[in-house]
PDB file of C-alpha atoms in Angstrom:
ATOM      1  CA  GLU Y   1     100.180 -61.355 214.762  1.00 72.00           C
ATOM      2  CA  ASP Y   2      98.561 -60.267 218.346  1.00 75.00           C
ATOM      3  CA  LYS Y   3      94.900 -60.765 218.453  1.00 87.00           C
ATOM      4  CA  VAL Y   4      92.423 -60.280 220.663  1.00 93.00           C
ATOM      5  CA  VAL Y   5      87.959 -61.755 219.872  1.00 95.00           C
ATOM      6  CA  GLN Y   6      85.196 -60.945 221.794  1.00 96.00           C
ATOM      7  CA  SER Y   7      82.693 -62.538 221.701  1.00 96.00           C
ATOM      8  CA  PRO Y   8      79.053 -62.136 221.277  1.00 96.00           C
ATOM      9  CA  LEU Y   9      79.364 -59.075 220.039  1.00 95.00           C
ATOM     10  CA  SER Y  10      76.330 -57.820 220.986  1.00 96.00           C
ATOM     11  CA  LEU Y  11      73.721 -59.027 223.473  1.00 96.00           C
ATOM     12  CA  VAL Y  12      69.937 -58.255 224.730  1.00 98.00           C
ATOM     13  CA  VAL Y  13      68.740 -59.711 228.081  1.00 98.00           C
ATOM     14  CA  HIS Y  14      65.812 -58.617 230.443  1.00 98.00           C
ATOM     15  CA  GLU Y  15      66.841 -57.423 233.586  1.00 98.00           C
ATOM     16  CA  GLY Y  16      67.578 -60.960 236.504  1.00 97.00           C
ATOM     17  CA  ASP Y  17      69.432 -62.428 233.494  1.00 98.00           C
ATOM     18  CA  THR Y  18      72.919 -63.463 233.807  1.00 98.00           C
ATOM     19  CA  VAL Y  19      74.917 -62.844 230.948  1.00 98.00           C
ATOM     20  CA  THR Y  20      78.951 -64.847 230.356  1.00 98.00           C
ATOM     21  CA  LEU Y  21      81.302 -62.908 227.825  1.00 98.00           C
ATOM     22  CA  ASN Y  22      83.797 -63.896 226.173  1.00 98.00           C
ATOM     23  CA  CYS Y  23      87.459 -62.967 225.821  1.00 97.00           C
ATOM     24  CA  SER Y  24      90.075 -65.487 224.284  1.00 97.00           C
ATOM     25  CA  TYR Y  25      93.908 -64.181 222.846  1.00 94.00           C
ATOM     26  CA  GLU Y  26      96.574 -65.252 221.345  1.00 91.00           C
ATOM     27  CA  VAL Y  27      99.910 -62.969 222.238  1.00 84.00           C
ATOM     28  CA  THR Y  28     103.767 -63.499 221.676  1.00 79.00           C
ATOM     29  CA  ASN Y  29     104.248 -62.540 225.481  1.00 83.00           C
ATOM     30  CA  PHE Y  30     101.466 -62.344 227.544  1.00 87.00           C
ATOM     31  CA  ARG Y  31     101.525 -60.378 231.076  1.00 89.00           C
ATOM     32  CA  SER Y  32      97.614 -59.355 232.034  1.00 92.00           C
ATOM     33  CA  LEU Y  33      94.223 -59.363 230.937  1.00 95.00           C
ATOM     34  CA  LEU Y  34      92.072 -55.999 231.585  1.00 96.00           C
ATOM     35  CA  TRP Y  35      88.345 -55.550 231.153  1.00 97.00           C
ATOM     36  CA  TYR Y  36      86.632 -52.746 231.504  1.00 97.00           C
ATOM     37  CA  LYS Y  37      82.810 -51.364 231.334  1.00 97.00           C
ATOM     38  CA  GLN Y  38      82.755 -48.114 228.763  1.00 96.00           C
ATOM     39  CA  GLU Y  39      79.088 -46.106 228.770  1.00 93.00           C
ATOM     40  CA  LYS Y  40      78.699 -43.333 226.935  1.00 83.00           C
ATOM     41  CA  LYS Y  41      82.342 -42.007 227.525  1.00 84.00           C
ATOM     42  CA  ALA Y  42      85.307 -42.711 228.987  1.00 92.00           C
ATOM     43  CA  PRO Y  43      86.471 -46.384 229.399  1.00 95.00           C
ATOM     44  CA  THR Y  44      86.802 -47.962 232.679  1.00 95.00           C
ATOM     45  CA  PHE Y  45      88.249 -50.120 234.157  1.00 96.00           C
ATOM     46  CA  LEU Y  46      87.046 -52.969 235.903  1.00 97.00           C
ATOM     47  CA  PHE Y  47      89.642 -56.130 236.817  1.00 95.00           C
ATOM     48  CA  MET Y  48      93.046 -57.356 235.571  1.00 95.00           C
ATOM     49  CA  LEU Y  49      93.898 -61.265 235.870  1.00 95.00           C
ATOM     50  CA  THR Y  50      97.285 -62.421 235.644  1.00 92.00           C
ATOM     51  CA  SER Y  51      97.064 -65.589 237.112  1.00 87.00           C
ATOM     52  CA  SER Y  52      94.629 -68.449 235.385  1.00 89.00           C
ATOM     53  CA  GLY Y  53      92.175 -70.002 237.667  1.00 88.00           C
ATOM     54  CA  ILE Y  54      91.585 -66.803 240.195  1.00 89.00           C
ATOM     55  CA  GLU Y  55      87.876 -65.276 240.514  1.00 92.00           C
ATOM     56  CA  LYS Y  56      88.172 -61.598 240.579  1.00 95.00           C
ATOM     57  CA  LYS Y  57      85.485 -60.394 241.924  1.00 96.00           C
ATOM     58  CA  SER Y  58      83.096 -57.040 242.376  1.00 96.00           C
ATOM     59  CA  GLY Y  59      79.594 -57.159 243.489  1.00 97.00           C
ATOM     60  CA  ARG Y  60      77.410 -58.682 240.606  1.00 97.00           C
ATOM     61  CA  LEU Y  61      80.473 -58.900 238.500  1.00 98.00           C
ATOM     62  CA  SER Y  62      83.297 -61.585 238.126  1.00 98.00           C
ATOM     63  CA  SER Y  63      86.226 -62.695 236.153  1.00 97.00           C
ATOM     64  CA  ILE Y  64      88.619 -65.466 235.369  1.00 96.00           C
ATOM     65  CA  LEU Y  65      91.200 -66.502 233.050  1.00 95.00           C
ATOM     66  CA  ASP Y  66      92.243 -69.709 231.594  1.00 94.00           C
ATOM     67  CA  LYS Y  67      95.696 -69.176 230.339  1.00 89.00           C
ATOM     68  CA  LYS Y  68      96.060 -72.459 229.080  1.00 91.00           C
ATOM     69  CA  GLU Y  69      93.037 -72.962 226.504  1.00 91.00           C
ATOM     70  CA  LEU Y  70      94.133 -68.777 226.242  1.00 93.00           C
ATOM     71  CA  PHE Y  71      90.263 -67.116 227.213  1.00 94.00           C
ATOM     72  CA  SER Y  72      88.701 -64.823 230.154  1.00 97.00           C
ATOM     73  CA  ILE Y  73      85.201 -65.062 230.808  1.00 98.00           C
ATOM     74  CA  LEU Y  74      83.289 -61.861 232.707  1.00 98.00           C
ATOM     75  CA  ASN Y  75      79.624 -63.105 234.350  1.00 98.00           C
ATOM     76  CA  ILE Y  76      77.160 -60.446 235.695  1.00 98.00           C
ATOM     77  CA  THR Y  77      74.420 -61.964 237.716  1.00 98.00           C
ATOM     78  CA  ALA Y  78      71.094 -60.243 238.609  1.00 98.00           C
ATOM     79  CA  THR Y  79      71.417 -57.460 235.551  1.00 98.00           C
ATOM     80  CA  GLN Y  80      70.326 -54.145 235.733  1.00 97.00           C
ATOM     81  CA  THR Y  81      70.040 -51.577 233.305  1.00 97.00           C
ATOM     82  CA  GLY Y  82      72.868 -49.713 234.255  1.00 96.00           C
ATOM     83  CA  ASP Y  83      75.029 -52.712 233.423  1.00 97.00           C
ATOM     84  CA  SER Y  84      74.298 -51.719 229.397  1.00 98.00           C
ATOM     85  CA  ALA Y  85      77.352 -50.161 228.481  1.00 97.00           C
ATOM     86  CA  VAL Y  86      80.206 -51.550 225.884  1.00 96.00           C
ATOM     87  CA  TYR Y  87      82.328 -54.937 227.808  1.00 97.00           C
ATOM     88  CA  LEU Y  88      86.376 -54.498 226.836  1.00 97.00           C
ATOM     89  CA  CYS Y  89      88.642 -57.182 227.046  1.00 96.00           C
ATOM     90  CA  ALA Y  90      92.241 -55.968 226.301  1.00 94.00           C
ATOM     91  CA  VAL Y  91      95.952 -58.206 226.728  1.00 92.00           C
ATOM     92  CA  ASP Y  92      98.807 -56.939 227.328  1.00 87.00           C
ATOM     93  CA  ASP Y  93     102.006 -58.051 225.324  1.00 80.00           C
ATOM     94  CA  PRO Y  94     105.056 -56.319 226.815  1.00 74.00           C
ATOM     95  CA  TYR Y  95     107.164 -57.300 223.868  1.00 72.00           C
ATOM     96  CA  ASN Y  96     104.593 -55.913 221.281  1.00 66.00           C
ATOM     97  CA  ASN Y  97     105.252 -51.642 221.820  1.00 60.00           C
ATOM     98  CA  ASN Y  98     103.775 -52.229 225.710  1.00 60.00           C
ATOM     99  CA  ASP Y  99     100.496 -51.511 223.687  1.00 69.00           C
ATOM    100  CA  MET Y 100      97.292 -53.165 225.276  1.00 81.00           C
ATOM    101  CA  ARG Y 101      95.634 -54.871 222.399  1.00 88.00           C
ATOM    102  CA  PHE Y 102      92.003 -54.631 222.364  1.00 92.00           C
ATOM    103  CA  GLY Y 103      89.449 -56.674 221.250  1.00 93.00           C
ATOM    104  CA  ALA Y 104      86.429 -55.269 220.037  1.00 93.00           C
ATOM    105  CA  GLY Y 105      83.889 -55.215 222.291  1.00 95.00           C
ATOM    106  CA  THR Y 106      80.558 -56.712 223.538  1.00 96.00           C
ATOM    107  CA  ARG Y 107      78.277 -54.091 223.478  1.00 96.00           C
ATOM    108  CA  LEU Y 108      74.862 -54.886 226.757  1.00 98.00           C
ATOM    109  CA  THR Y 109      71.718 -53.962 226.604  1.00 98.00           C
ATOM    110  CA  VAL Y 110      69.620 -54.673 229.278  1.00 98.00           C
ATOM    111  CA  LYS Y 111      65.821 -54.287 229.153  1.00 97.00           C
ATOM    112  CA  PRO Y 112      63.663 -53.681 232.070  1.00 95.00           C
TER     113      PRO Y 112
ATOM    114  CA  GLU E   1      90.013 -35.365 241.637  1.00 86.00           C
ATOM    115  CA  ALA E   2      92.386 -37.295 239.202  1.00 84.00           C
ATOM    116  CA  GLN E   3      91.005 -37.339 235.797  1.00 93.00           C
ATOM    117  CA  VAL E   4      92.703 -37.259 232.865  1.00 96.00           C
ATOM    118  CA  THR E   5      91.088 -33.919 230.923  1.00 96.00           C
ATOM    119  CA  GLN E   6      90.902 -33.714 226.555  1.00 96.00           C
ATOM    120  CA  ASN E   7      90.071 -30.919 224.999  1.00 97.00           C
ATOM    121  CA  PRO E   8      88.243 -30.780 222.826  1.00 97.00           C
ATOM    122  CA  ARG E   9      85.494 -32.700 222.962  1.00 96.00           C
ATOM    123  CA  TYR E  10      84.093 -32.580 219.484  1.00 97.00           C
ATOM    124  CA  LEU E  11      85.341 -30.810 216.576  1.00 96.00           C
ATOM    125  CA  ILE E  12      84.980 -30.278 212.866  1.00 96.00           C
ATOM    126  CA  THR E  13      87.637 -29.594 210.872  1.00 95.00           C
ATOM    127  CA  VAL E  14      88.294 -30.118 207.027  1.00 96.00           C
ATOM    128  CA  THR E  15      91.011 -31.652 205.429  1.00 96.00           C
ATOM    129  CA  GLY E  16      94.712 -30.691 205.094  1.00 96.00           C
ATOM    130  CA  LYS E  17      93.882 -27.985 208.263  1.00 96.00           C
ATOM    131  CA  LYS E  18      96.379 -28.394 211.246  1.00 96.00           C
ATOM    132  CA  LEU E  19      95.227 -28.956 214.517  1.00 97.00           C
ATOM    133  CA  THR E  20      95.962 -30.468 218.072  1.00 97.00           C
ATOM    134  CA  VAL E  21      93.790 -32.164 220.483  1.00 98.00           C
ATOM    135  CA  THR E  22      94.950 -31.403 223.928  1.00 98.00           C
ATOM    136  CA  CYS E  23      95.235 -34.151 227.461  1.00 98.00           C
ATOM    137  CA  SER E  24      96.570 -34.134 230.320  1.00 98.00           C
ATOM    138  CA  GLN E  25      96.694 -36.044 233.630  1.00 97.00           C
ATOM    139  CA  ASN E  26      96.649 -35.056 237.166  1.00 96.00           C
ATOM    140  CA  MET E  27      97.975 -38.130 238.952  1.00 95.00           C
ATOM    141  CA  ASN E  28     101.997 -37.919 238.058  1.00 95.00           C
ATOM    142  CA  HIS E  29     101.255 -41.302 235.836  1.00 95.00           C
ATOM    143  CA  GLU E  30     104.556 -41.889 234.125  1.00 94.00           C
ATOM    144  CA  TYR E  31     102.307 -43.688 231.138  1.00 93.00           C
ATOM    145  CA  MET E  32     100.322 -42.232 228.760  1.00 95.00           C
ATOM    146  CA  SER E  33      98.888 -42.741 224.959  1.00 95.00           C
ATOM    147  CA  TRP E  34      96.469 -42.108 222.272  1.00 97.00           C
ATOM    148  CA  TYR E  35      93.987 -44.343 220.685  1.00 96.00           C
ATOM    149  CA  ARG E  36      91.034 -44.325 218.327  1.00 97.00           C
ATOM    150  CA  GLN E  37      88.140 -45.604 218.160  1.00 95.00           C
ATOM    151  CA  ASP E  38      85.812 -46.585 215.038  1.00 94.00           C
ATOM    152  CA  PRO E  39      83.478 -49.320 214.952  1.00 88.00           C
ATOM    153  CA  GLY E  40      84.295 -53.242 214.736  1.00 84.00           C
ATOM    154  CA  LEU E  41      87.769 -52.236 215.442  1.00 86.00           C
ATOM    155  CA  GLY E  42      87.914 -51.708 218.775  1.00 87.00           C
ATOM    156  CA  LEU E  43      90.469 -49.205 220.446  1.00 92.00           C
ATOM    157  CA  ARG E  44      93.873 -49.050 218.183  1.00 93.00           C
ATOM    158  CA  GLN E  45      97.493 -47.791 219.426  1.00 92.00           C
ATOM    159  CA  ILE E  46      98.307 -44.784 218.096  1.00 95.00           C
ATOM    160  CA  TYR E  47     101.517 -43.179 219.572  1.00 95.00           C
ATOM    161  CA  TYR E  48     102.420 -44.319 223.483  1.00 93.00           C
ATOM    162  CA  SER E  49     105.016 -41.765 226.124  1.00 94.00           C
ATOM    163  CA  MET E  50     106.618 -44.061 228.735  1.00 91.00           C
ATOM    164  CA  ASN E  51     108.692 -41.160 230.319  1.00 91.00           C
ATOM    165  CA  VAL E  52     108.909 -37.110 229.894  1.00 93.00           C
ATOM    166  CA  GLU E  53     110.848 -37.107 226.668  1.00 90.00           C
ATOM    167  CA  VAL E  54     110.576 -40.705 225.848  1.00 91.00           C
ATOM    168  CA  THR E  55     107.443 -41.358 222.897  1.00 94.00           C
ATOM    169  CA  ASP E  56     107.159 -44.047 220.494  1.00 92.00           C
ATOM    170  CA  LYS E  57     104.534 -45.211 217.578  1.00 92.00           C
ATOM    171  CA  GLY E  58     101.735 -47.621 218.410  1.00 90.00           C
ATOM    172  CA  ASP E  59     100.004 -49.605 215.886  1.00 88.00           C
ATOM    173  CA  VAL E  60      98.594 -46.962 213.462  1.00 94.00           C
ATOM    174  CA  PRO E  61     100.802 -43.849 213.707  1.00 96.00           C
ATOM    175  CA  GLU E  62     100.425 -42.958 209.827  1.00 96.00           C
ATOM    176  CA  GLY E  63      99.464 -38.949 210.378  1.00 97.00           C
ATOM    177  CA  TYR E  64      99.750 -38.126 214.120  1.00 98.00           C
ATOM    178  CA  LYS E  65     102.482 -36.735 215.916  1.00 97.00           C
ATOM    179  CA  VAL E  66     103.003 -36.753 220.179  1.00 97.00           C
ATOM    180  CA  SER E  67     105.632 -35.108 222.366  1.00 96.00           C
ATOM    181  CA  ARG E  68     106.055 -35.369 225.816  1.00 97.00           C
ATOM    182  CA  LYS E  69     107.445 -32.119 226.676  1.00 96.00           C
ATOM    183  CA  GLU E  70     106.179 -31.999 230.635  1.00 96.00           C
ATOM    184  CA  LYS E  71     104.871 -35.255 232.409  1.00 96.00           C
ATOM    185  CA  ARG E  72     101.346 -34.598 232.073  1.00 97.00           C
ATOM    186  CA  ASN E  73     100.723 -33.347 229.070  1.00 97.00           C
ATOM    187  CA  PHE E  74     100.634 -35.687 226.221  1.00 98.00           C
ATOM    188  CA  PRO E  75      99.153 -33.530 223.331  1.00 98.00           C
ATOM    189  CA  LEU E  76      98.479 -35.804 219.958  1.00 98.00           C
ATOM    190  CA  ILE E  77      98.871 -33.028 216.567  1.00 98.00           C
ATOM    191  CA  LEU E  78      97.248 -33.987 212.704  1.00 97.00           C
ATOM    192  CA  GLU E  79      99.242 -31.976 211.054  1.00 95.00           C
ATOM    193  CA  SER E  80      96.991 -33.035 207.850  1.00 97.00           C
ATOM    194  CA  PRO E  81      94.222 -34.109 208.562  1.00 97.00           C
ATOM    195  CA  SER E  82      92.682 -36.841 206.216  1.00 97.00           C
ATOM    196  CA  PRO E  83      88.233 -37.759 206.295  1.00 97.00           C
ATOM    197  CA  ASN E  84      89.935 -41.411 207.410  1.00 96.00           C
ATOM    198  CA  GLN E  85      91.187 -39.713 210.532  1.00 98.00           C
ATOM    199  CA  THR E  86      87.377 -38.905 211.307  1.00 98.00           C
ATOM    200  CA  SER E  87      86.616 -41.002 214.385  1.00 97.00           C
ATOM    201  CA  LEU E  88      86.813 -41.235 218.201  1.00 97.00           C
ATOM    202  CA  TYR E  89      90.034 -40.683 220.196  1.00 98.00           C
ATOM    203  CA  PHE E  90      90.854 -41.352 223.825  1.00 97.00           C
ATOM    204  CA  CYS E  91      94.060 -40.302 225.829  1.00 97.00           C
ATOM    205  CA  ALA E  92      95.129 -42.300 228.922  1.00 96.00           C
ATOM    206  CA  SER E  93      97.171 -42.876 231.250  1.00 96.00           C
ATOM    207  CA  SER E  94      98.678 -45.184 233.726  1.00 93.00           C
ATOM    208  CA  LEU E  95     101.063 -45.875 236.604  1.00 91.00           C
ATOM    209  CA  SER E  96     103.585 -47.440 234.309  1.00 82.00           C
ATOM    210  CA  GLY E  97     102.870 -49.436 231.135  1.00 74.00           C
ATOM    211  CA  TYR E  98     100.888 -52.584 232.530  1.00 78.00           C
ATOM    212  CA  SER E  99      99.008 -50.703 234.817  1.00 87.00           C
ATOM    213  CA  PRO E 100      95.250 -50.578 234.984  1.00 92.00           C
ATOM    214  CA  LEU E 101      94.757 -47.079 231.959  1.00 94.00           C
ATOM    215  CA  HIS E 102      92.821 -44.009 233.183  1.00 95.00           C
ATOM    216  CA  PHE E 103      90.748 -42.950 230.010  1.00 96.00           C
ATOM    217  CA  GLY E 104      89.435 -39.585 228.851  1.00 96.00           C
ATOM    218  CA  ASN E 105      86.078 -38.330 227.743  1.00 94.00           C
ATOM    219  CA  GLY E 106      87.573 -38.382 224.364  1.00 96.00           C
ATOM    220  CA  THR E 107      87.631 -36.607 221.834  1.00 97.00           C
ATOM    221  CA  ARG E 108      85.245 -36.762 218.549  1.00 97.00           C
ATOM    222  CA  LEU E 109      86.906 -35.951 215.453  1.00 98.00           C
ATOM    223  CA  THR E 110      85.281 -35.066 212.595  1.00 97.00           C
ATOM    224  CA  VAL E 111      87.602 -34.317 209.144  1.00 97.00           C
ATOM    225  CA  THR E 112      85.554 -33.380 206.017  1.00 96.00           C
TER     226      THR E 112
END
């Protein structure tokens, strides 16, 4: 069965710290891996990764995929309190009910 | 503004009383999907629709029904709700089944 595992489940840091969130997966047919940020309401899209080794970057956030070792990391540098959220990783397996299989998420808390 | 609109935002009901959660998107998206989110379990897909009149089961379809009579609307129907359906529900849409998802703001359902 397809599986997506995120670690750590929760993380508390102080403003200015750098954090690395992990997502490992086991899927039968991989098409893409996506990262979402969920604050109080709807998850919002951050990155979509399809190729190994190519970093996607947006401001202080960046992400990279390793298709050989089956994982991705999401880095946030110089964290701010506004980065506090649950970060969700999802893997797209086109032959599994067209489902994006989500991990349980990492809850990041950034303290002032 | 491009958005996915769910209603209601909060719903408290009793076991067995039929209810419908509405979902509408204004982005002309082909793909729509329903998820439930429970602590520690992440987002799990209930049903999805690749296009009008085409729906299919996700991972946890038991106890739910959907319909897709128009492209923009994808209601979720609970014919006889039970307490184990107490959850946070999200509707989502995307251009295709493998594009990033746009989520609604969620419906928190409590079944007593």
